[in-house]
Each structure stands twice: as structure tokens, then as C-alpha cells.
Amino acid sequence: MSNLLEVKGVTKRFGGVIANKDVTFSVETGNITGLIGPNGAGKSTMFNMVSAVFPPTEGEIWFQGKRIDQLPSYKVAPLGISRTFQNLQVFKTMTVLENVMVGLHTKTKSGIVAAALKTKKMRQEEEDMYENALQWIDFVGLSDVVATEASNLPLGKLRLLELARALATSPSLLLLDEIAAGLNNQETLEMANLIKAIRDKGISIFVVEHDMDLVMTICDKIIVLDQGEKIAEGTPKEVQSNERVVEAYLGASEDEEVIS
Ligand SMILES: Nc1ncnc2c1ncn2[C@@H]1O[C@H](COP(=O)(O)OP(=O)(O)O)[C@@H](O)[C@H]1O
Ligand SMILES: [Mg+2]
């Protein structure tokens, strides 16, 4: 199994705050990898660097053998990294289909002139995008609301919509940022099954997740951060019984979930 993503000695400083400190790990092709840790551990910061929202202060990030840490996000996304956001980024007045299609328009190869002329190639690309969008909407189970405005959908379906939009860009690595936040038990279970089905389609997945049951159920490997540093890495079983991990969670504030 080869390394799809390699994070090497990554440090991120925000002024005097060290959000990530010399963090090294890899995400293997075909796996579901989890990134966990108490609030403020540096999980979102790591995700933002991998999706090129901002660069690391020190260290390197490699994707499919290519160094990506100094690239702008518009150059990283087409390499095959796609993500969902903890705070949903859905266009409320657009339908489900429009929301998925809007993520795809940057992918068309025809230029502006071709678009104005509506060449045969352009029409074919539009047709393919449309088919592709419908296919992923069906895959996440939103076929019955394909023409519904996003503002009329409950949170659970909005999370599925973000997932469909991320999948429609054909990523090889999918980053999911607390995709189960706010979902009920049944919806979380369905999300777990969906994530495994995506992995089975050959898409590698990297999740930041607060729901410990979900993480422990779906992940092949888990990386644990605490106060910016990697304190453990291993299978769900290994991580659960790791003393430093248990301590980090017990030492966290009262509203933190404790690994059970
Ligand atoms: N854009 C930012 N500017 C300044 N400080 C930040 C920024 N993003 C995160 N931090 C700080 O970095 C640390 C790690 O935060 P974060 O990565 O959001 O943790 P987590 O996602 O694990 O809860 C925190 O102390 C946070 O306040
Ligand atoms: Mg966070």
C-alpha cells in the first residue's frame, strides 16, 4: 500500500500560538484515516494546510509524490484533493443539483471562447457533468430531492449534499471535516456506511471527527493530536488503549467527549 499523502515535520504558528508542532504522518491509498484530539489540538489547522487554505510555517506536505505545501488551493484541488466543511458551505437558494454542478464548472476544459460559441465539445462536457452530478446525488441518497432548494433541506441532507459535491469532482483523497456533527444516531450510522462505500469505490478518506464511535468504527488508522503534537498513531484498538491518548482526553475540558 503506497502513501497517498505525506505530512513531514509540519509546524504551524499563528503569532505566538503553535497550532501544529513537528507533525509527521501518512495517509495510505485505499484507507480511511482518522485525525482526532481534544479541542484546540490542531486538527482543523492540519486539514487547512492539506487542502492548501494556508501553508505550513515549517515542514512539507506531499500528495501522490508531488510537493503541494507551497501551492495555492486552486492548484491543489485539481490534483485530486476534495473536502467538506464543518460549517456547511451550501448555496441556500440553489437546488441540490445546482449545488453539485457549481463545484464542477472549474473542471471544464473548454475555454471562454468555446463557451461563447457553445461548441459540440462544450455541450458534451456539460452533458457529462450533469450525468456525473446525478450519479453522485443518487449515490448519497438524495435523488428524491434533486430539484429541491437547499434552504428546504434538514441538516442531515445538507451534509449529504456537501458529500455529493465533493465526490463529483472525482477526488482521489476526500477530506471530511466533522461530517457527522449534528446528526442523530441513525443518520450517523448511515453516514458511516456511506463513508465505507466511498472507500470501497477506491477513494481514500481522511476524517476529522468528534464522534468517537464513528471514528472507531470506520477508520483503518487513527492519528491523535494533543496541543499541536502527534501523541499516538495506530489502529482504533491500539489508539483506544494508548495511555497518552486516554490522558489527553481525560485532561480535556468537561464538554469533551471521552473515549469509551
Ligand atoms: N487562523 C488562526 N489564527 C490564529 N490562531 C488559530 C487559527 N486557527 C487555529 N488557531 C489556533 O490554533 C490552535 C489549534 O486550533 P485548531 O486547529 O482549530 O484545533 P482543533 O481543530 O483541533 O480544535 C488553537 O489554539 C487555535 O486557537
Ligand atoms: Mg477544529
PDB file of C-alpha atoms and ligand atoms in Angstrom:
ATOM      1  CA  MET A   1       0.000   0.000   0.000  1.00  0.00           C
ATOM      2  CA  SER A   2       1.547   3.287  -1.061  1.00  0.00           C
ATOM      3  CA  ASN A   3       1.443   6.642   0.665  1.00  0.00           C
ATOM      4  CA  LEU A   4      -1.073   8.963  -0.929  1.00  0.00           C
ATOM      5  CA  LEU A   5      -0.432  11.862   1.422  1.00  0.00           C
ATOM      6  CA  GLU A   6       2.740  12.530   3.395  1.00  0.00           C
ATOM      7  CA  VAL A   7       2.981  15.178   6.090  1.00  0.00           C
ATOM      8  CA  LYS A   8       6.599  15.654   7.080  1.00  0.00           C
ATOM      9  CA  GLY A   9       7.693  17.620  10.132  1.00  0.00           C
ATOM     10  CA  VAL A  10       4.911  20.167   9.781  1.00  0.00           C
ATOM     11  CA  THR A  11       4.772  23.110  12.183  1.00  0.00           C
ATOM     12  CA  LYS A  12       2.199  25.915  12.023  1.00  0.00           C
ATOM     13  CA  ARG A  13       2.488  29.094  14.081  1.00  0.00           C
ATOM     14  CA  PHE A  14      -0.146  31.813  14.379  1.00  0.00           C
ATOM     15  CA  GLY A  15       1.835  34.582  16.036  1.00  0.00           C
ATOM     16  CA  GLY A  16       2.812  33.097  19.389  1.00  0.00           C
ATOM     17  CA  VAL A  17       0.407  30.142  19.119  1.00  0.00           C
ATOM     18  CA  ILE A  18       1.868  26.845  17.923  1.00  0.00           C
ATOM     19  CA  ALA A  19      -1.126  25.071  16.349  1.00  0.00           C
ATOM     20  CA  ASN A  20       0.903  22.153  14.966  1.00  0.00           C
ATOM     21  CA  LYS A  21       4.371  21.150  16.130  1.00  0.00           C
ATOM     22  CA  ASP A  22       6.648  18.947  14.029  1.00  0.00           C
ATOM     23  CA  VAL A  23       3.821  16.626  12.939  1.00  0.00           C
ATOM     24  CA  THR A  24       4.674  13.663  10.695  1.00  0.00           C
ATOM     25  CA  PHE A  25       2.265  11.032   9.368  1.00  0.00           C
ATOM     26  CA  SER A  26       0.982   9.499   6.159  1.00  0.00           C
ATOM     27  CA  VAL A  27      -2.377   8.593   4.648  1.00  0.00           C
ATOM     28  CA  GLU A  28      -2.242   5.361   2.661  1.00  0.00           C
ATOM     29  CA  THR A  29      -4.095   4.727  -0.592  1.00  0.00           C
ATOM     30  CA  GLY A  30      -7.379   2.892  -0.098  1.00  0.00           C
ATOM     31  CA  ASN A  31      -7.641   3.628   3.623  1.00  0.00           C
ATOM     32  CA  ILE A  32      -9.934   5.575   5.890  1.00  0.00           C
ATOM     33  CA  THR A  33      -7.604   7.553   8.152  1.00  0.00           C
ATOM     34  CA  GLY A  34      -8.837   9.471  11.186  1.00  0.00           C
ATOM     35  CA  LEU A  35      -7.419  12.600  12.833  1.00  0.00           C
ATOM     36  CA  ILE A  36      -8.631  13.071  16.414  1.00  0.00           C
ATOM     37  CA  GLY A  37      -7.732  15.011  19.535  1.00  0.00           C
ATOM     38  CA  PRO A  38      -9.255  17.341  22.134  1.00  0.00           C
ATOM     39  CA  ASN A  39     -10.458  20.823  21.192  1.00  0.00           C
ATOM     40  CA  GLY A  40      -7.593  23.052  20.130  1.00  0.00           C
ATOM     41  CA  ALA A  41      -5.335  20.072  19.331  1.00  0.00           C
ATOM     42  CA  GLY A  42      -4.630  21.409  15.847  1.00  0.00           C
ATOM     43  CA  LYS A  43      -6.901  19.176  13.738  1.00  0.00           C
ATOM     44  CA  SER A  44      -8.561  21.898  11.671  1.00  0.00           C
ATOM     45  CA  THR A  45      -5.235  23.635  11.171  1.00  0.00           C
ATOM     46  CA  MET A  46      -3.776  20.417   9.734  1.00  0.00           C
ATOM     47  CA  PHE A  47      -6.796  19.991   7.431  1.00  0.00           C
ATOM     48  CA  ASN A  48      -6.476  23.572   6.246  1.00  0.00           C
ATOM     49  CA  MET A  49      -2.834  23.012   5.335  1.00  0.00           C
ATOM     50  CA  VAL A  50      -3.563  19.758   3.471  1.00  0.00           C
ATOM     51  CA  SER A  51      -6.292  21.492   1.441  1.00  0.00           C
ATOM     52  CA  ALA A  52      -3.975  24.500   0.929  1.00  0.00           C
ATOM     53  CA  VAL A  53      -6.079  27.086   2.748  1.00  0.00           C
ATOM     54  CA  PHE A  54      -2.733  28.273   4.148  1.00  0.00           C
ATOM     55  CA  PRO A  55       0.844  26.907   4.016  1.00  0.00           C
ATOM     56  CA  PRO A  56       2.784  25.372   6.936  1.00  0.00           C
ATOM     57  CA  THR A  57       5.331  27.525   8.742  1.00  0.00           C
ATOM     58  CA  GLU A  58       7.819  24.645   8.540  1.00  0.00           C
ATOM     59  CA  GLY A  59       7.802  21.188   7.008  1.00  0.00           C
ATOM     60  CA  GLU A  60       6.492  19.623   3.827  1.00  0.00           C
ATOM     61  CA  ILE A  61       3.265  18.107   2.506  1.00  0.00           C
ATOM     62  CA  TRP A  62       3.406  15.652  -0.379  1.00  0.00           C
ATOM     63  CA  PHE A  63       0.480  14.286  -2.390  1.00  0.00           C
ATOM     64  CA  GLN A  64       0.951  11.451  -4.909  1.00  0.00           C
ATOM     65  CA  GLY A  65       4.675  12.093  -4.953  1.00  0.00           C
ATOM     66  CA  LYS A  66       4.277  15.835  -5.596  1.00  0.00           C
ATOM     67  CA  ARG A  67       5.129  18.535  -3.085  1.00  0.00           C
ATOM     68  CA  ILE A  68       1.984  20.629  -2.542  1.00  0.00           C
ATOM     69  CA  ASP A  69       2.582  22.747   0.569  1.00  0.00           C
ATOM     70  CA  GLN A  70       3.527  25.895  -1.334  1.00  0.00           C
ATOM     71  CA  LEU A  71       0.784  25.639  -3.965  1.00  0.00           C
ATOM     72  CA  PRO A  72      -2.377  27.793  -3.904  1.00  0.00           C
ATOM     73  CA  SER A  73      -5.640  25.885  -3.268  1.00  0.00           C
ATOM     74  CA  TYR A  74      -6.887  26.308  -6.831  1.00  0.00           C
ATOM     75  CA  LYS A  75      -3.863  24.274  -7.956  1.00  0.00           C
ATOM     76  CA  VAL A  76      -4.237  21.627  -5.248  1.00  0.00           C
ATOM     77  CA  ALA A  77      -7.920  20.786  -5.801  1.00  0.00           C
ATOM     78  CA  PRO A  78      -7.446  19.642  -9.438  1.00  0.00           C
ATOM     79  CA  LEU A  79      -4.686  17.256  -8.280  1.00  0.00           C
ATOM     80  CA  GLY A  80      -7.455  15.237  -6.618  1.00  0.00           C
ATOM     81  CA  ILE A  81      -7.984  16.595  -3.099  1.00  0.00           C
ATOM     82  CA  SER A  82     -11.548  17.497  -2.243  1.00  0.00           C
ATOM     83  CA  ARG A  83     -13.156  18.404   1.088  1.00  0.00           C
ATOM     84  CA  THR A  84     -16.322  19.104   3.018  1.00  0.00           C
ATOM     85  CA  PHE A  85     -16.578  21.845   5.615  1.00  0.00           C
ATOM     86  CA  GLN A  86     -17.520  21.677   9.276  1.00  0.00           C
ATOM     87  CA  ASN A  87     -19.576  24.831   8.776  1.00  0.00           C
ATOM     88  CA  LEU A  88     -21.633  23.881   5.747  1.00  0.00           C
ATOM     89  CA  GLN A  89     -20.841  25.800   2.573  1.00  0.00           C
ATOM     90  CA  VAL A  90     -24.048  25.268   0.644  1.00  0.00           C
ATOM     91  CA  PHE A  91     -25.817  27.798  -1.599  1.00  0.00           C
ATOM     92  CA  LYS A  92     -29.213  28.064   0.093  1.00  0.00           C
ATOM     93  CA  THR A  93     -31.200  29.365  -2.879  1.00  0.00           C
ATOM     94  CA  MET A  94     -29.835  26.747  -5.278  1.00  0.00           C
ATOM     95  CA  THR A  95     -31.282  23.274  -5.768  1.00  0.00           C
ATOM     96  CA  VAL A  96     -29.413  20.112  -4.829  1.00  0.00           C
ATOM     97  CA  LEU A  97     -28.430  19.554  -8.470  1.00  0.00           C
ATOM     98  CA  GLU A  98     -27.247  23.153  -8.916  1.00  0.00           C
ATOM     99  CA  ASN A  99     -25.173  22.941  -5.734  1.00  0.00           C
ATOM    100  CA  VAL A 100     -23.383  19.846  -7.023  1.00  0.00           C
ATOM    101  CA  MET A 101     -22.945  21.263 -10.541  1.00  0.00           C
ATOM    102  CA  VAL A 102     -21.481  24.524  -9.271  1.00  0.00           C
ATOM    103  CA  GLY A 103     -18.499  22.662  -7.872  1.00  0.00           C
ATOM    104  CA  LEU A 104     -17.778  21.208 -11.297  1.00  0.00           C
ATOM    105  CA  HIS A 105     -17.604  24.204 -13.567  1.00  0.00           C
ATOM    106  CA  THR A 106     -13.980  24.884 -12.739  1.00  0.00           C
ATOM    107  CA  LYS A 107     -13.225  21.443 -14.164  1.00  0.00           C
ATOM    108  CA  THR A 108     -14.380  22.063 -17.745  1.00  0.00           C
ATOM    109  CA  LYS A 109     -11.599  22.136 -20.281  1.00  0.00           C
ATOM    110  CA  SER A 110     -13.255  24.307 -22.922  1.00  0.00           C
ATOM    111  CA  GLY A 111     -12.169  27.941 -22.716  1.00  0.00           C
ATOM    112  CA  ILE A 112     -14.269  31.098 -22.696  1.00  0.00           C
ATOM    113  CA  VAL A 113     -14.345  31.397 -26.475  1.00  0.00           C
ATOM    114  CA  ALA A 114     -15.575  27.847 -26.846  1.00  0.00           C
ATOM    115  CA  ALA A 115     -18.191  28.545 -24.182  1.00  0.00           C
ATOM    116  CA  ALA A 116     -19.469  31.559 -26.109  1.00  0.00           C
ATOM    117  CA  LEU A 117     -19.676  29.519 -29.295  1.00  0.00           C
ATOM    118  CA  LYS A 118     -21.228  26.535 -27.470  1.00  0.00           C
ATOM    119  CA  THR A 119     -19.172  24.076 -29.415  1.00  0.00           C
ATOM    120  CA  LYS A 120     -20.100  20.434 -29.634  1.00  0.00           C
ATOM    121  CA  LYS A 121     -17.273  19.651 -27.208  1.00  0.00           C
ATOM    122  CA  MET A 122     -18.672  22.167 -24.716  1.00  0.00           C
ATOM    123  CA  ARG A 123     -22.145  20.694 -24.889  1.00  0.00           C
ATOM    124  CA  GLN A 124     -20.714  17.213 -24.426  1.00  0.00           C
ATOM    125  CA  GLU A 125     -18.796  18.371 -21.330  1.00  0.00           C
ATOM    126  CA  GLU A 126     -21.954  19.868 -19.864  1.00  0.00           C
ATOM    127  CA  GLU A 127     -23.826  16.675 -20.554  1.00  0.00           C
ATOM    128  CA  ASP A 128     -21.103  14.605 -18.836  1.00  0.00           C
ATOM    129  CA  MET A 129     -21.050  16.932 -15.806  1.00  0.00           C
ATOM    130  CA  TYR A 130     -24.797  16.655 -15.488  1.00  0.00           C
ATOM    131  CA  GLU A 131     -24.732  12.840 -15.656  1.00  0.00           C
ATOM    132  CA  ASN A 132     -21.852  12.722 -13.161  1.00  0.00           C
ATOM    133  CA  ALA A 133     -23.653  15.037 -10.734  1.00  0.00           C
ATOM    134  CA  LEU A 134     -26.856  12.971 -10.914  1.00  0.00           C
ATOM    135  CA  GLN A 135     -24.895   9.789 -10.320  1.00  0.00           C
ATOM    136  CA  TRP A 136     -23.337  11.085  -7.067  1.00  0.00           C
ATOM    137  CA  ILE A 137     -26.623  12.610  -5.888  1.00  0.00           C
ATOM    138  CA  ASP A 138     -28.138   9.170  -6.321  1.00  0.00           C
ATOM    139  CA  PHE A 139     -25.175   7.537  -4.551  1.00  0.00           C
ATOM    140  CA  VAL A 140     -25.631   9.629  -1.376  1.00  0.00           C
ATOM    141  CA  GLY A 141     -29.397   9.056  -1.471  1.00  0.00           C
ATOM    142  CA  LEU A 142     -30.670  12.496  -2.478  1.00  0.00           C
ATOM    143  CA  SER A 143     -32.381  11.551  -5.769  1.00  0.00           C
ATOM    144  CA  ASP A 144     -35.829  12.385  -4.406  1.00  0.00           C
ATOM    145  CA  VAL A 145     -34.798  15.968  -3.552  1.00  0.00           C
ATOM    146  CA  VAL A 146     -32.640  16.669  -6.619  1.00  0.00           C
ATOM    147  CA  ALA A 147     -34.742  19.724  -7.568  1.00  0.00           C
ATOM    148  CA  THR A 148     -35.348  20.932  -4.001  1.00  0.00           C
ATOM    149  CA  GLU A 149     -33.841  24.200  -2.837  1.00  0.00           C
ATOM    150  CA  ALA A 150     -31.118  23.671  -0.232  1.00  0.00           C
ATOM    151  CA  SER A 151     -32.893  26.067   2.168  1.00  0.00           C
ATOM    152  CA  ASN A 152     -35.706  23.492   2.448  1.00  0.00           C
ATOM    153  CA  LEU A 153     -33.444  20.619   3.473  1.00  0.00           C
ATOM    154  CA  PRO A 154     -32.674  19.446   7.037  1.00  0.00           C
ATOM    155  CA  LEU A 155     -29.057  19.333   8.281  1.00  0.00           C
ATOM    156  CA  GLY A 156     -28.650  15.610   7.626  1.00  0.00           C
ATOM    157  CA  LYS A 157     -29.445  16.062   3.933  1.00  0.00           C
ATOM    158  CA  LEU A 158     -27.267  19.174   3.665  1.00  0.00           C
ATOM    159  CA  ARG A 159     -24.299  17.126   4.911  1.00  0.00           C
ATOM    160  CA  LEU A 160     -25.073  14.521   2.222  1.00  0.00           C
ATOM    161  CA  LEU A 161     -25.261  17.316  -0.354  1.00  0.00           C
ATOM    162  CA  GLU A 162     -21.771  18.554   0.592  1.00  0.00           C
ATOM    163  CA  LEU A 163     -20.551  14.989   0.286  1.00  0.00           C
ATOM    164  CA  ALA A 164     -22.068  14.620  -3.211  1.00  0.00           C
ATOM    165  CA  ARG A 165     -20.492  17.903  -4.304  1.00  0.00           C
ATOM    166  CA  ALA A 166     -17.054  16.853  -3.050  1.00  0.00           C
ATOM    167  CA  LEU A 167     -17.361  13.438  -4.726  1.00  0.00           C
ATOM    168  CA  ALA A 168     -18.456  14.893  -8.060  1.00  0.00           C
ATOM    169  CA  THR A 169     -15.026  16.499  -8.525  1.00  0.00           C
ATOM    170  CA  SER A 170     -13.549  12.951  -8.729  1.00  0.00           C
ATOM    171  CA  PRO A 171     -11.082  13.195  -5.837  1.00  0.00           C
ATOM    172  CA  SER A 172      -8.521  10.536  -5.001  1.00  0.00           C
ATOM    173  CA  LEU A 173      -8.387  11.933  -1.455  1.00  0.00           C
ATOM    174  CA  LEU A 174     -11.538  13.118   0.295  1.00  0.00           C
ATOM    175  CA  LEU A 175     -11.220  15.216   3.465  1.00  0.00           C
ATOM    176  CA  LEU A 176     -14.258  15.132   5.743  1.00  0.00           C
ATOM    177  CA  ASP A 177     -14.356  17.762   8.490  1.00  0.00           C
ATOM    178  CA  GLU A 178     -16.775  16.631  11.229  1.00  0.00           C
ATOM    179  CA  ILE A 179     -19.219  15.293   8.650  1.00  0.00           C
ATOM    180  CA  ALA A 180     -21.378  13.729  11.398  1.00  0.00           C
ATOM    181  CA  ALA A 181     -21.667  16.878  13.550  1.00  0.00           C
ATOM    182  CA  GLY A 182     -25.319  17.466  14.448  1.00  0.00           C
ATOM    183  CA  LEU A 183     -26.524  14.171  13.014  1.00  0.00           C
ATOM    184  CA  ASN A 184     -28.708  11.803  15.041  1.00  0.00           C
ATOM    185  CA  ASN A 185     -27.712   8.189  15.727  1.00  0.00           C
ATOM    186  CA  GLN A 186     -29.481   6.761  12.694  1.00  0.00           C
ATOM    187  CA  GLU A 187     -28.033   9.413  10.369  1.00  0.00           C
ATOM    188  CA  THR A 188     -24.551   8.857  11.827  1.00  0.00           C
ATOM    189  CA  LEU A 189     -24.842   5.122  11.191  1.00  0.00           C
ATOM    190  CA  GLU A 190     -25.914   5.768   7.590  1.00  0.00           C
ATOM    191  CA  MET A 191     -23.028   8.211   7.168  1.00  0.00           C
ATOM    192  CA  ALA A 192     -20.590   5.558   8.438  1.00  0.00           C
ATOM    193  CA  ASN A 193     -21.869   3.092   5.855  1.00  0.00           C
ATOM    194  CA  LEU A 194     -21.663   5.700   3.126  1.00  0.00           C
ATOM    195  CA  ILE A 195     -18.053   6.563   4.011  1.00  0.00           C
ATOM    196  CA  LYS A 196     -17.119   2.889   3.843  1.00  0.00           C
ATOM    197  CA  ALA A 197     -18.898   2.576   0.480  1.00  0.00           C
ATOM    198  CA  ILE A 198     -16.880   5.553  -0.826  1.00  0.00           C
ATOM    199  CA  ARG A 199     -13.660   3.887   0.343  1.00  0.00           C
ATOM    200  CA  ASP A 200     -14.756   0.695  -1.422  1.00  0.00           C
ATOM    201  CA  LYS A 201     -15.016   2.714  -4.650  1.00  0.00           C
ATOM    202  CA  GLY A 202     -11.269   3.360  -4.350  1.00  0.00           C
ATOM    203  CA  ILE A 203     -11.401   6.879  -2.896  1.00  0.00           C
ATOM    204  CA  SER A 204      -9.082   7.344   0.092  1.00  0.00           C
ATOM    205  CA  ILE A 205     -10.578   9.215   3.025  1.00  0.00           C
ATOM    206  CA  PHE A 206      -9.136  11.426   5.758  1.00  0.00           C
ATOM    207  CA  VAL A 207     -11.573  12.400   8.518  1.00  0.00           C
ATOM    208  CA  VAL A 208     -11.502  14.873  11.379  1.00  0.00           C
ATOM    209  CA  GLU A 209     -14.248  13.667  13.642  1.00  0.00           C
ATOM    210  CA  HIS A 210     -15.545  14.328  17.117  1.00  0.00           C
ATOM    211  CA  ASP A 211     -17.841  11.306  17.227  1.00  0.00           C
ATOM    212  CA  MET A 212     -15.594   8.630  18.726  1.00  0.00           C
ATOM    213  CA  ASP A 213     -17.930   5.724  17.921  1.00  0.00           C
ATOM    214  CA  LEU A 214     -17.894   6.738  14.265  1.00  0.00           C
ATOM    215  CA  VAL A 215     -14.099   7.104  14.164  1.00  0.00           C
ATOM    216  CA  MET A 216     -13.506   3.796  15.889  1.00  0.00           C
ATOM    217  CA  THR A 217     -15.963   2.007  13.584  1.00  0.00           C
ATOM    218  CA  ILE A 218     -14.761   3.241  10.208  1.00  0.00           C
ATOM    219  CA  CYS A 219     -11.042   4.034  10.472  1.00  0.00           C
ATOM    220  CA  ASP A 220      -8.220   1.761   9.370  1.00  0.00           C
ATOM    221  CA  LYS A 221      -5.727   4.054  11.103  1.00  0.00           C
ATOM    222  CA  ILE A 222      -6.022   6.917  13.569  1.00  0.00           C
ATOM    223  CA  ILE A 223      -3.627   9.783  14.259  1.00  0.00           C
ATOM    224  CA  VAL A 224      -4.004  11.550  17.595  1.00  0.00           C
ATOM    225  CA  LEU A 225      -3.016  15.169  18.158  1.00  0.00           C
ATOM    226  CA  ASP A 226      -2.776  16.917  21.525  1.00  0.00           C
ATOM    227  CA  GLN A 227      -1.733  20.548  21.897  1.00  0.00           C
ATOM    228  CA  GLY A 228      -0.403  20.536  18.348  1.00  0.00           C
ATOM    229  CA  GLU A 229       1.730  17.420  18.687  1.00  0.00           C
ATOM    230  CA  LYS A 230       1.156  13.886  17.445  1.00  0.00           C
ATOM    231  CA  ILE A 231       0.901  11.735  20.566  1.00  0.00           C
ATOM    232  CA  ALA A 232      -0.214   8.446  19.031  1.00  0.00           C
ATOM    233  CA  GLU A 233      -0.872   6.628  15.770  1.00  0.00           C
ATOM    234  CA  GLY A 234      -2.310   3.181  15.140  1.00  0.00           C
ATOM    235  CA  THR A 235      -5.391   1.054  14.689  1.00  0.00           C
ATOM    236  CA  PRO A 236      -8.552   2.066  16.583  1.00  0.00           C
ATOM    237  CA  LYS A 237      -7.768  -0.669  19.114  1.00  0.00           C
ATOM    238  CA  GLU A 238      -4.189   0.494  19.657  1.00  0.00           C
ATOM    239  CA  VAL A 239      -5.173   4.125  19.996  1.00  0.00           C
ATOM    240  CA  GLN A 240      -8.044   3.417  22.400  1.00  0.00           C
ATOM    241  CA  SER A 241      -5.770   1.652  24.841  1.00  0.00           C
ATOM    242  CA  ASN A 242      -2.898   4.132  24.489  1.00  0.00           C
ATOM    243  CA  GLU A 243      -2.137   5.758  27.847  1.00  0.00           C
ATOM    244  CA  ARG A 244      -1.209   9.178  26.438  1.00  0.00           C
ATOM    245  CA  VAL A 245      -4.422   9.291  24.436  1.00  0.00           C
ATOM    246  CA  VAL A 246      -6.606   8.421  27.410  1.00  0.00           C
ATOM    247  CA  GLU A 247      -4.787  11.055  29.488  1.00  0.00           C
ATOM    248  CA  ALA A 248      -5.182  13.722  26.803  1.00  0.00           C
ATOM    249  CA  TYR A 249      -8.921  13.138  26.665  1.00  0.00           C
ATOM    250  CA  LEU A 250      -9.389  12.892  30.413  1.00  0.00           C
ATOM    251  CA  GLY A 251      -7.384  16.071  30.865  1.00  0.00           C
ATOM    252  CA  ALA A 252      -9.529  17.916  28.341  1.00  0.00           C
ATOM    253  CA  SER A 253     -12.352  20.256  29.327  1.00  0.00           C
ATOM    254  CA  GLU A 254     -15.578  18.754  30.676  1.00  0.00           C
ATOM    255  CA  ASP A 255     -17.566  19.137  27.492  1.00  0.00           C
ATOM    256  CA  GLU A 256     -15.023  16.995  25.635  1.00  0.00           C
ATOM    257  CA  GLU A 257     -16.070  13.529  24.724  1.00  0.00           C
ATOM    258  CA  VAL A 258     -14.077  10.830  26.495  1.00  0.00           C
ATOM    259  CA  ILE A 259     -13.103   7.685  24.635  1.00  0.00           C
ATOM    260  CA  SER A 260     -15.302   4.923  25.991  1.00  0.00           C
TER     261      SER A 260
HETATM  262  N1  LIG B   1      -6.441  31.215  11.809  1.00  0.00           N
HETATM  263  C1  LIG B   1      -5.969  31.159  13.075  1.00  0.00           C
HETATM  264  N2  LIG B   1      -5.393  32.233  13.661  1.00  0.00           N
HETATM  265  C2  LIG B   1      -4.913  32.179  14.907  1.00  0.00           C
HETATM  266  N3  LIG B   1      -4.946  31.074  15.677  1.00  0.00           N
HETATM  267  C3  LIG B   1      -5.502  29.957  15.158  1.00  0.00           C
HETATM  268  C4  LIG B   1      -6.047  29.940  13.838  1.00  0.00           C
HETATM  269  N4  LIG B   1      -6.541  28.694  13.595  1.00  0.00           N
HETATM  270  C5  LIG B   1      -6.318  27.975  14.711  1.00  0.00           C
HETATM  271  N5  LIG B   1      -5.689  28.728  15.661  1.00  0.00           N
HETATM  272  C6  LIG B   1      -5.257  28.268  16.983  1.00  0.00           C
HETATM  273  O1  LIG B   1      -4.523  27.081  16.790  1.00  0.00           O
HETATM  274  C7  LIG B   1      -4.818  26.126  17.803  1.00  0.00           C
HETATM  275  C8  LIG B   1      -5.363  24.857  17.178  1.00  0.00           C
HETATM  276  O2  LIG B   1      -6.645  25.135  16.656  1.00  0.00           O
HETATM  277  P1  LIG B   1      -7.446  24.130  15.699  1.00  0.00           P
HETATM  278  O3  LIG B   1      -6.555  23.638  14.634  1.00  0.00           O
HETATM  279  O4  LIG B   1      -8.686  24.817  15.293  1.00  0.00           O
HETATM  280  O5  LIG B   1      -7.774  22.940  16.726  1.00  0.00           O
HETATM  281  P2  LIG B   1      -8.880  21.784  16.623  1.00  0.00           P
HETATM  282  O6  LIG B   1      -9.445  21.796  15.248  1.00  0.00           O
HETATM  283  O7  LIG B   1      -8.138  20.531  16.951  1.00  0.00           O
HETATM  284  O8  LIG B   1      -9.900  22.082  17.659  1.00  0.00           O
HETATM  285  C9  LIG B   1      -5.798  26.817  18.749  1.00  0.00           C
HETATM  286  O9  LIG B   1      -5.068  27.377  19.814  1.00  0.00           O
HETATM  287  C10 LIG B   1      -6.417  27.881  17.870  1.00  0.00           C
HETATM  288  O10 LIG B   1      -6.856  28.968  18.643  1.00  0.00           O
HETATM  289 MG    MG B   2     -11.484  22.116  14.659  1.00  0.00          MG
END
